Amino acid sequence: MQEWKIQLDKAYASLKEQVDFEPKVGIVLGSGLGGFAQSIEVVKTLPYSQIEGMPRSTVEGHVGQFVFGYIGEVPVVAMQGRLHMYEGYTAQEVVMPIRLMAKTGAKYLVVTNAAGGISYKEIGTLMLITDHISSMVASPLIGTNYEDMGVRFPDMTQAYSRQLADIAKSVAEENGIDLKQGVYMQFYGPQFETPAEIRMARNMGADAVGMSTTVEVIAARHIGMQVLGISCITNPAAGLSQGTLSHVDVQHAADIAGEKLGLLIRETIIRLPTV
Ligand code: HPA
């Protein structure tokens, strides 16, 4: 058996020993967006470090724990802090928490990220992810396919659920939130892109760029979750403004949009169809 699968099975057993809770929705909170966890009526928090076999998040602004609880009546689990390829994790390691959330029962995945804007440059813009480009990074599905987790060649024509997108759009409209939409492209990082890379991304059809999300969404679709993705534009992408890029600025910008994004996610989760 492949090493990551051994670790995943170990982590699942370790999690089940510590938490007796079946979430319907898994939520990934991106850079600077971890504050959303405060709107969860918490039942249990579980630091990744207490789960045997689980990699740890090392990035500033990422706490590194699962938060189990309720949003309204809906049982959820939120990842406060995600894992990134640039931390040195393989794609299979990066998606381990996604697979864990699915194995504990989550049928939906709500994934957020901080992103550099190509089509949208205003800081704090929220962008519904309609599709993605993952071809710059390794697939988490490379290697042995375990049929209990999904098929060898999963379809990606609707990586992001139109049904969930429609719910989010209605919520945005009713609450006066200006929700843009577009294609997200993932780079490895950790360095921000060059202006030439951003021109390439734009020519390939990307509206926003970042260092996460697409590998997670691939794993989520593989295992059968329905996905809603939202980017928070924290800066114009490289070369599209006079300034330079920094992680501190990204976190600060994400803080500004946090409340709006929180409302959007909360209301959308409450309206998700029963599964
Ligand atoms: N590039 C990549 N990742 C990012 C950016 C960016 O400009 N902003 C926030 N995350």
mmCIF file of N, CA and C in Angstrom, residues 4 7 48-49 51 53-59 62-64 79 81-97 137-140 186-190 211-212 215-216:
data_model
loop_
_atom_site.group_PDB
_atom_site.id
_atom_site.type_symbol
_atom_site.label_atom_id
_atom_site.label_comp_id
_atom_site.label_asym_id
_atom_site.label_seq_id
_atom_site.Cartn_x
_atom_site.Cartn_y
_atom_site.Cartn_z
ATOM 1 N N TRP A 4 1.127 7.239 1.682
ATOM 2 C CA TRP A 4 0.110 8.226 2.056
ATOM 3 C C TRP A 4 -1.193 7.551 2.481
ATOM 4 N N GLN A 7 -0.836 6.299 5.977
ATOM 5 C CA GLN A 7 -0.955 7.454 6.894
ATOM 6 C C GLN A 7 -2.401 7.916 7.003
ATOM 7 N N TYR A 48 -4.205 19.412 14.301
ATOM 8 C CA TYR A 48 -3.656 18.372 13.412
ATOM 9 C C TYR A 48 -2.554 17.598 14.124
ATOM 10 N N SER A 49 -1.835 18.300 15.009
ATOM 11 C CA SER A 49 -0.699 17.658 15.696
ATOM 12 C C SER A 49 -1.144 16.517 16.614
ATOM 13 N N ILE A 51 -3.407 14.341 15.703
ATOM 14 C CA ILE A 51 -3.892 13.238 14.876
ATOM 15 C C ILE A 51 -2.690 12.459 14.353
ATOM 16 N N GLY A 53 -0.303 10.450 12.206
ATOM 17 C CA GLY A 53 -0.168 10.266 10.764
ATOM 18 C C GLY A 53 -0.468 11.499 9.936
ATOM 19 N N MET A 54 -0.924 12.558 10.583
ATOM 20 C CA MET A 54 -1.371 13.752 9.852
ATOM 21 C C MET A 54 -0.239 14.786 9.717
ATOM 22 N N PRO A 55 -0.010 15.301 8.495
ATOM 23 C CA PRO A 55 0.986 16.375 8.350
ATOM 24 C C PRO A 55 0.502 17.650 9.057
ATOM 25 N N ARG A 56 1.427 18.555 9.374
ATOM 26 C CA ARG A 56 1.067 19.797 10.068
ATOM 27 C C ARG A 56 1.246 21.024 9.201
ATOM 28 N N SER A 57 0.390 22.022 9.407
ATOM 29 C CA SER A 57 0.530 23.283 8.675
ATOM 30 C C SER A 57 1.582 24.145 9.355
ATOM 31 N N THR A 58 2.434 24.762 8.569
ATOM 32 C CA THR A 58 3.537 25.540 9.149
ATOM 33 C C THR A 58 3.455 27.019 8.808
ATOM 34 N N VAL A 59 2.367 27.449 8.178
ATOM 35 C CA VAL A 59 2.311 28.815 7.650
ATOM 36 C C VAL A 59 1.704 29.787 8.657
ATOM 37 N N HIS A 62 -2.157 30.463 9.589
ATOM 38 C CA HIS A 62 -2.863 29.181 9.519
ATOM 39 C C HIS A 62 -2.690 28.486 10.861
ATOM 40 N N VAL A 63 -3.797 28.263 11.560
ATOM 41 C CA VAL A 63 -3.697 27.722 12.908
ATOM 42 C C VAL A 63 -3.321 26.232 12.893
ATOM 43 N N GLY A 64 -4.001 25.460 12.061
ATOM 44 C CA GLY A 64 -3.684 24.034 11.993
ATOM 45 C C GLY A 64 -4.540 23.163 12.878
ATOM 46 N N MET A 79 -11.494 23.337 8.444
ATOM 47 C CA MET A 79 -10.037 23.274 8.553
ATOM 48 C C MET A 79 -9.551 24.694 8.777
ATOM 49 N N GLY A 81 -6.642 26.411 8.762
ATOM 50 C CA GLY A 81 -5.285 26.132 8.305
ATOM 51 C C GLY A 81 -5.263 24.929 7.391
ATOM 52 N N ARG A 82 -4.729 25.127 6.196
ATOM 53 C CA ARG A 82 -4.608 24.028 5.243
ATOM 54 C C ARG A 82 -3.141 23.736 5.006
ATOM 55 N N LEU A 83 -2.892 22.679 4.254
ATOM 56 C CA LEU A 83 -1.522 22.307 3.920
ATOM 57 C C LEU A 83 -1.256 22.712 2.481
ATOM 58 N N HIS A 84 -0.024 23.117 2.223
ATOM 59 C CA HIS A 84 0.333 23.593 0.877
ATOM 60 C C HIS A 84 1.469 22.763 0.304
ATOM 61 N N MET A 85 1.501 22.700 -1.015
ATOM 62 C CA MET A 85 2.604 22.006 -1.680
ATOM 63 C C MET A 85 3.942 22.684 -1.338
ATOM 64 N N TYR A 86 3.929 24.030 -1.210
ATOM 65 C CA TYR A 86 5.194 24.749 -0.997
ATOM 66 C C TYR A 86 5.801 24.486 0.383
ATOM 67 N N GLU A 87 5.019 23.880 1.272
ATOM 68 C CA GLU A 87 5.592 23.504 2.570
ATOM 69 C C GLU A 87 6.424 22.232 2.440
ATOM 70 N N GLY A 88 6.369 21.645 1.262
ATOM 71 C CA GLY A 88 7.153 20.430 1.030
ATOM 72 C C GLY A 88 6.314 19.173 1.042
ATOM 73 N N TYR A 89 5.020 19.341 1.228
ATOM 74 C CA TYR A 89 4.140 18.178 1.221
ATOM 75 C C TYR A 89 3.860 17.743 -0.207
ATOM 76 N N THR A 90 3.673 16.455 -0.377
ATOM 77 C CA THR A 90 3.248 15.955 -1.675
ATOM 78 C C THR A 90 1.765 16.307 -1.849
ATOM 79 N N ALA A 91 1.300 16.218 -3.081
ATOM 80 C CA ALA A 91 -0.122 16.499 -3.333
ATOM 81 C C ALA A 91 -0.998 15.536 -2.532
ATOM 82 N N GLN A 92 -0.542 14.295 -2.385
ATOM 83 C CA GLN A 92 -1.323 13.306 -1.616
ATOM 84 C C GLN A 92 -1.416 13.692 -0.145
ATOM 85 N N GLU A 93 -0.337 14.282 0.386
ATOM 86 C CA GLU A 93 -0.364 14.737 1.784
ATOM 87 C C GLU A 93 -1.268 15.960 1.930
ATOM 88 N N VAL A 94 -1.173 16.866 0.962
ATOM 89 C CA VAL A 94 -1.973 18.099 1.023
ATOM 90 C C VAL A 94 -3.463 17.785 1.111
ATOM 91 N N VAL A 95 -3.894 16.738 0.421
ATOM 92 C CA VAL A 95 -5.338 16.445 0.388
ATOM 93 C C VAL A 95 -5.784 15.496 1.506
ATOM 94 N N MET A 96 -4.872 15.087 2.351
ATOM 95 C CA MET A 96 -5.266 14.153 3.410
ATOM 96 C C MET A 96 -6.425 14.686 4.268
ATOM 97 N N PRO A 97 -6.366 15.953 4.719
ATOM 98 C CA PRO A 97 -7.502 16.437 5.521
ATOM 99 C C PRO A 97 -8.819 16.484 4.757
ATOM 100 N N VAL A 137 0.498 22.145 -11.243
ATOM 101 C CA VAL A 137 0.894 21.397 -10.039
ATOM 102 C C VAL A 137 0.597 19.904 -10.215
ATOM 103 N N ALA A 138 1.207 19.096 -9.351
ATOM 104 C CA ALA A 138 1.018 17.647 -9.432
ATOM 105 C C ALA A 138 -0.402 17.274 -9.023
ATOM 106 N N SER A 139 -0.933 16.225 -9.620
ATOM 107 C CA SER A 139 -2.258 15.736 -9.224
ATOM 108 C C SER A 139 -2.140 14.893 -7.956
ATOM 109 N N PRO A 140 -3.093 15.030 -7.038
ATOM 110 C CA PRO A 140 -3.098 14.183 -5.835
ATOM 111 C C PRO A 140 -3.512 12.751 -6.155
ATOM 112 N N GLN A 186 -3.875 27.386 -9.953
ATOM 113 C CA GLN A 186 -2.935 27.126 -8.850
ATOM 114 C C GLN A 186 -1.501 27.033 -9.345
ATOM 115 N N PHE A 187 -0.610 27.730 -8.642
ATOM 116 C CA PHE A 187 0.831 27.584 -8.815
ATOM 117 C C PHE A 187 1.391 26.929 -7.552
ATOM 118 N N TYR A 188 2.608 26.370 -7.664
ATOM 119 C CA TYR A 188 3.221 25.769 -6.485
ATOM 120 C C TYR A 188 3.536 26.803 -5.398
ATOM 121 N N GLY A 189 4.053 28.000 -5.780
ATOM 122 C CA GLY A 189 4.601 28.899 -4.786
ATOM 123 C C GLY A 189 5.897 28.317 -4.245
ATOM 124 N N PRO A 190 6.439 28.823 -3.122
ATOM 125 C CA PRO A 190 5.897 29.905 -2.297
ATOM 126 C C PRO A 190 6.170 31.299 -2.850
ATOM 127 N N MET A 211 -1.997 29.581 -4.471
ATOM 128 C CA MET A 211 -1.081 28.462 -4.200
ATOM 129 C C MET A 211 -1.786 27.284 -3.531
ATOM 130 N N SER A 212 -3.083 27.166 -3.763
ATOM 131 C CA SER A 212 -3.826 26.092 -3.085
ATOM 132 C C SER A 212 -5.019 25.663 -3.931
ATOM 133 N N VAL A 215 -5.766 21.129 -6.026
ATOM 134 C CA VAL A 215 -5.488 19.736 -5.648
ATOM 135 C C VAL A 215 -6.543 19.233 -4.662
ATOM 136 N N GLU A 216 -6.976 20.113 -3.785
ATOM 137 C CA GLU A 216 -8.000 19.728 -2.798
ATOM 138 C C GLU A 216 -9.323 19.419 -3.502
#
